[in-house]
């Protein structure tokens, strides 16, 4: 692997160098090319027909234009524009003008006047619209120039009366994007038009063309986004637009109403056809709710989404959204929810075996029933029942947001959310489970609701089940029956889907620790203890039994009376589980067992400190090693590395930190060992074979540095410098070893040069960090740089060797948080003895399920590698959709890997593992540095830095037994 | 003028849907249903009511069938073959496919089982179907030059549609039966803002607002699941089409989701045939089925298998869908008898049961049933009632009215008392007229038809150039000549009209003399008038010509001294007919006299 990796690295090197050459040559070419504007001019003059000219322009548009020649090109285009009679060519020119003004670095203020002039004599509506679009581009590039903006807005206002919808559309867009937002501008009063953009746009709210109406609303929204405070007066207009015939208008109007409701939540508006008045936000809420039953689903989605963010709404309005008065034959009927609640409160459980259980009771006053209210009635009921799942998801999201801000509403919407657990589309179910989890601190589940929730545990989709486990982790249950029910259902789940084991245990852990008092009365039953008789000892390996124990032990943590109920074997099992599943079983204070971490429960935090201290102490110790003799140094390093590794195993919170430092020390140790090899003292030709250790060490250090750089999340630039420094040392070592072992000088030239380049680039990249590196290898090297550049390779090698020996060991500062990327392949388990049989030449799909922790951007970096017994390796890039993100820092990869091979005589094992691909371009830390110091001249970016790619295996390989059978003829 | 006439059909009554609409001179028959409750002549509508003499084909322009339920299409073969109608019959593709199966089944029961004579034959059904024209959703079908129809999705059952019938600019929407809440296999009814003159809506559930569908589904699934887990058997008596498929889908997806293994069976025969069509008409189903059918057609059931009589005695849990739905005969009753004795088993009645059937008895709580042969059947199994109805409830009806924005609403297919309530609500909420005619009653609705007129582009451009920009909200005055010729209307410029009609142009000029007391000289008076007009008429071009006259646009004003009294000046105002408005304004202005001169 190492060799492979190294090869890859060098391959990349050579590739990069080649690219550089290409780049140079292409630049040269560009310089020798004749000026673009001239060429265009010639082309356009040659064109005999409009079609020809159009062709030229189309070709021209494909290539970018340099900043310097933009203006010239624009002039030529304009010149041609006036001459051209054909509208399509003019249109193309207009669009090209827009495109050109977008060119980075070009300031289009020199062409503003020309562009505006072109508008004057234009007859074609399409060209006009395009020209306005161009003006918009120019305007957006010149936002700092208010006078240009004013002029452009005036031009737009002038063309607002055009008869073509396209032109009006663009005008409104332009006004929306460029209209004056500040009050100061209006005072100058350059023209009537530019004064009140809001009024101008508002006038077009009832344009005859729906597209213009939409554009007007959008322009208004644009103004709002740019910071203009919209007037409340347009609220009435906007409300009227809600009844528009066209969906895009309605959709935009809903947005506008929402914006206004956020701007003026407290102002009072009258209710038409009555004398009452309500707050604007309530009125707007009612109106948007009304749109949830609109005819177009696009509008419905929009409305449902916006409802979620209207948090100032009065609570009784909010509660109405969940209200839908049922009736049957004009008699009031109770909803199923109400009935369930009643049954629950009356103490009776399980419902209606009778027909007419839901028979309507009271008579309704016919006058009082409002079938379609203008209010918020039943908006969510409708939204959640919608036929399009997009609307349902939006409604669930909105419910979630509103419930998060209002506990009372959360309690009310629970029934509806629980109902959504049975939606026909999985996404909706998942979304509602997540929503429920998010609001779980505001709610307590009733037993009947819990029942419905738990029923979903049997779902065949793993995502749903795991989401549900997460939900149960943070749910409040009200009764002990509830806990019992949950446990029973979870155990049922466990028998049906044994793979959920971990997740269920975790779920029970939280369930136990949240409800200790509810678990207490259940303990005898759960442990099946009997007051008089001894019961048989349960099987310790039974996952179901472990699940029960996890629940009980976690409850016992805050319930000191519980251990009294345990039987003897329970204590034994506790000790076993505390050891084997320490993350699930908390330390307990058990009677008669003082040794089991007695001081634990009162103070967990101080307990962590010693280990942290230990970590720092061991590092301190190492930093003094300069003063030790070589032998002592090596021993100290070895001990420290061992300590750190052990610490990492014991303290999972410090694992990342400990591993990181251990790796660093390991590198140092290798370096020291390599330098102390006897080979340096022996004459060159004799030790050809003895260099194995040194070169191997160099390779390993390189590898480790890549791991350090890319496998840990939270690495800061200070660490990156040190890692790079270590890598540089390794490269120096490599150079020395090669110089020693190869005869002849020619290959050395190249190597030396490359090395010096690297030193150079290191200096440039980390110039800000150099002062911290007093006495280090690179520091000394840079002092000697002038000498190195001029001297022969053999001398360079000599210098390097001495500097390497004399350089001091750099302190590795530790960042706040450091986590090592880890991956754990859950599936395939690698335990199966049954080979996966398939016909050779065809493919077989292997399900891979893995959890990833602390991987940044897993979609881009994580790969699956399959190693066949013949040494053939295959790397598979999983689809981005295969990664799920169940929590911060955690990812889950569920994918399928396709295997294929020629026929084998007998089954054999293949290895599946996960790789972390890296590319130093992508490395965040270095990018940050480069940006800060080299932002102006990115082109001079050190090429050797940017192209290193490779992979690091970061999961244990899993063996899969496969058997490709020969195809039957 | 839209005139609606109801055959003895679905006035204030459910069943036997049949409505006759005459709209702008076109006669359309909507649905041709039968009444399930009668076995005599009353089961079919009284078609003699349509025309006393003369053939139906001459009178009716087309017949539209909204969906395949027998109370909407049951009388069709009788109507077309026995009464005699040869015109086009419109229905959607699924309806056309499934309708004959149901008709044939109905015929078999009536003729073969009950032994009736004088009923339509299989051949008649086939012949009738040949007259059917199938339409797609949202496809505008031109029945003849003026009459066009368009189908909208209605939910309810597979292929159910609402129809818009349009003649010129008058239109009627007939909903048939529809459902505004989606279910497991169908979507919700949808219509655009077509603003018909009349919306004819069903009103089966005029006074009901239903609970969310999910609660009912969940209850249903929970009950089935619990019973199956206990090892019991579940019997679900259903009618062959519609609800049966919905429940199948519901159970099938639930089985899939929960990984259940217990077998589900459905009785063979009609359902099997119908399932075949459900598989074909995927585009008519709901979003979920439409989206997933690429992977798997939801109607290709994985867990649901065909039932065999012998399976009923198999041990272990199972779920069986059996026909008919009211447990009055057939397979469902046989299975019921077998399973009734075990309290682990369960029967779920998914719909309404008519009085007198076994279904009704057990639902009303009877535990001992007397079967034929005097034997007593003790019912120990659990009995559940679960209503799955696919009609729009009161809220749904209101929602549809809101979507379509009709000018008038007419309620049919419901009970009078309930309709009364809904009518009142509709009038109150939407401020539109609402009607609820009884059987045989005729309702006439007067519309205000707008008549389209072709205008020549030249004229339009000229006129808009004169006036301000066109504004949708305001009517605008324009001059032109209306030519009514060959049943078409055209608005052209006067010159063109003259040319077309071969007439010579005559100028019409109004002249008016006004007397003004002004002792000054003529030209001074003219000057005063000129200044006055110029001050008042700022928007018009007022000119003082060298010959001493004033022109305001094309109006000429001259002043002469009165022959007798030099102090009185006579103003001659002359204008052409086209400038009538301005001219009369000017005269009235001048009549008021000149302002006291400043000079």
PDB file of N, CA and C in Angstrom, chain B residues 101-102 105 108 239-241 245 266-277 305-308 321-323 331:
ATOM      1  N   UNK B 101     -67.770  -3.960 -18.233  1.00  0.00           N
ATOM      2  CA  UNK B 101     -67.660  -5.101 -17.318  1.00  0.00           C
ATOM      3  C   UNK B 101     -68.772  -5.031 -16.287  1.00  0.00           C
ATOM      4  N   UNK B 102     -68.949  -3.847 -15.766  1.00  0.00           N
ATOM      5  CA  UNK B 102     -69.963  -3.677 -14.729  1.00  0.00           C
ATOM      6  C   UNK B 102     -71.361  -3.874 -15.288  1.00  0.00           C
ATOM      7  N   UNK B 105     -71.987  -7.486 -15.767  1.00  0.00           N
ATOM      8  CA  UNK B 105     -72.210  -8.119 -14.472  1.00  0.00           C
ATOM      9  C   UNK B 105     -73.626  -7.843 -13.983  1.00  0.00           C
ATOM     10  N   UNK B 108     -76.060  -9.815 -15.958  1.00  0.00           N
ATOM     11  CA  UNK B 108     -76.060 -11.228 -15.583  1.00  0.00           C
ATOM     12  C   UNK B 108     -76.914 -11.446 -14.340  1.00  0.00           C
ATOM     13  N   UNK B 239     -67.269  -4.292  -2.360  1.00  0.00           N
ATOM     14  CA  UNK B 239     -67.761  -4.365  -3.731  1.00  0.00           C
ATOM     15  C   UNK B 239     -66.558  -4.338  -4.649  1.00  0.00           C
ATOM     16  N   UNK B 240     -66.759  -4.844  -5.832  1.00  0.00           N
ATOM     17  CA  UNK B 240     -65.612  -5.172  -6.671  1.00  0.00           C
ATOM     18  C   UNK B 240     -64.685  -4.005  -6.979  1.00  0.00           C
ATOM     19  N   UNK B 241     -65.248  -2.824  -7.156  1.00  0.00           N
ATOM     20  CA  UNK B 241     -64.415  -1.766  -7.713  1.00  0.00           C
ATOM     21  C   UNK B 241     -64.394  -0.539  -6.827  1.00  0.00           C
ATOM     22  N   UNK B 245     -59.928  -1.555  -4.314  1.00  0.00           N
ATOM     23  CA  UNK B 245     -58.559  -1.268  -4.744  1.00  0.00           C
ATOM     24  C   UNK B 245     -57.845  -0.376  -3.732  1.00  0.00           C
ATOM     25  N   UNK B 266     -57.802 -11.881  -2.363  1.00  0.00           N
ATOM     26  CA  UNK B 266     -59.028 -11.213  -2.785  1.00  0.00           C
ATOM     27  C   UNK B 266     -59.788 -12.153  -3.703  1.00  0.00           C
ATOM     28  N   UNK B 267     -61.089 -12.041  -3.625  1.00  0.00           N
ATOM     29  CA  UNK B 267     -61.890 -13.003  -4.380  1.00  0.00           C
ATOM     30  C   UNK B 267     -61.745 -12.730  -5.869  1.00  0.00           C
ATOM     31  N   UNK B 268     -61.699 -13.785  -6.584  1.00  0.00           N
ATOM     32  CA  UNK B 268     -61.441 -13.690  -8.024  1.00  0.00           C
ATOM     33  C   UNK B 268     -62.671 -13.169  -8.750  1.00  0.00           C
ATOM     34  N   UNK B 269     -62.551 -13.095 -10.030  1.00  0.00           N
ATOM     35  CA  UNK B 269     -63.680 -12.649 -10.831  1.00  0.00           C
ATOM     36  C   UNK B 269     -63.529 -11.190 -11.185  1.00  0.00           C
ATOM     37  N   UNK B 270     -64.566 -10.471 -10.861  1.00  0.00           N
ATOM     38  CA  UNK B 270     -64.641  -9.081 -11.262  1.00  0.00           C
ATOM     39  C   UNK B 270     -63.419  -8.270 -10.817  1.00  0.00           C
ATOM     40  N   UNK B 271     -63.032  -8.461  -9.572  1.00  0.00           N
ATOM     41  CA  UNK B 271     -61.945  -7.661  -9.029  1.00  0.00           C
ATOM     42  C   UNK B 271     -60.657  -7.877  -9.806  1.00  0.00           C
ATOM     43  N   UNK B 272     -60.441  -9.135 -10.156  1.00  0.00           N
ATOM     44  CA  UNK B 272     -59.223  -9.456 -10.886  1.00  0.00           C
ATOM     45  C   UNK B 272     -59.182  -8.726 -12.222  1.00  0.00           C
ATOM     46  N   UNK B 273     -60.322  -8.764 -12.895  1.00  0.00           N
ATOM     47  CA  UNK B 273     -60.418  -8.107 -14.193  1.00  0.00           C
ATOM     48  C   UNK B 273     -60.203  -6.611 -14.024  1.00  0.00           C
ATOM     49  N   UNK B 274     -60.821  -6.086 -13.007  1.00  0.00           N
ATOM     50  CA  UNK B 274     -60.741  -4.643 -12.801  1.00  0.00           C
ATOM     51  C   UNK B 274     -59.322  -4.234 -12.447  1.00  0.00           C
ATOM     52  N   UNK B 275     -58.644  -5.040 -11.635  1.00  0.00           N
ATOM     53  CA  UNK B 275     -57.264  -4.733 -11.272  1.00  0.00           C
ATOM     54  C   UNK B 275     -56.402  -4.575 -12.508  1.00  0.00           C
ATOM     55  N   UNK B 276     -56.727  -5.378 -13.501  1.00  0.00           N
ATOM     56  CA  UNK B 276     -55.987  -5.296 -14.743  1.00  0.00           C
ATOM     57  C   UNK B 276     -56.060  -3.875 -15.313  1.00  0.00           C
ATOM     58  N   UNK B 277     -57.255  -3.301 -15.259  1.00  0.00           N
ATOM     59  CA  UNK B 277     -57.400  -1.952 -15.796  1.00  0.00           C
ATOM     60  C   UNK B 277     -56.735  -0.920 -14.906  1.00  0.00           C
ATOM     61  N   UNK B 305     -52.975 -12.211  -3.119  1.00  0.00           N
ATOM     62  CA  UNK B 305     -53.112 -13.271  -4.110  1.00  0.00           C
ATOM     63  C   UNK B 305     -54.582 -13.599  -4.325  1.00  0.00           C
ATOM     64  N   UNK B 306     -54.831 -14.287  -5.392  1.00  0.00           N
ATOM     65  CA  UNK B 306     -56.216 -14.651  -5.690  1.00  0.00           C
ATOM     66  C   UNK B 306     -56.703 -15.688  -4.681  1.00  0.00           C
ATOM     67  N   UNK B 307     -57.985 -15.592  -4.374  1.00  0.00           N
ATOM     68  CA  UNK B 307     -58.544 -16.450  -3.344  1.00  0.00           C
ATOM     69  C   UNK B 307     -59.118 -17.713  -3.957  1.00  0.00           C
ATOM     70  N   UNK B 308     -58.939 -18.781  -3.216  1.00  0.00           N
ATOM     71  CA  UNK B 308     -59.571 -20.019  -3.634  1.00  0.00           C
ATOM     72  C   UNK B 308     -60.449 -20.468  -2.469  1.00  0.00           C
ATOM     73  N   UNK B 321     -60.352 -10.290   1.120  1.00  0.00           N
ATOM     74  CA  UNK B 321     -61.349  -9.371   0.554  1.00  0.00           C
ATOM     75  C   UNK B 321     -62.341 -10.216  -0.222  1.00  0.00           C
ATOM     76  N   UNK B 322     -63.615 -10.100   0.095  1.00  0.00           N
ATOM     77  CA  UNK B 322     -64.581 -10.910  -0.631  1.00  0.00           C
ATOM     78  C   UNK B 322     -65.781 -10.073  -1.016  1.00  0.00           C
ATOM     79  N   UNK B 323     -66.382 -10.391  -2.112  1.00  0.00           N
ATOM     80  CA  UNK B 323     -67.586  -9.706  -2.571  1.00  0.00           C
ATOM     81  C   UNK B 323     -68.800 -10.530  -2.147  1.00  0.00           C
ATOM     82  N   UNK B 331     -69.715 -15.124  -1.873  1.00  0.00           N
ATOM     83  CA  UNK B 331     -68.524 -15.608  -1.216  1.00  0.00           C
ATOM     84  C   UNK B 331     -68.312 -15.009   0.167  1.00  0.00           C
TER      85      UNK B 331
END
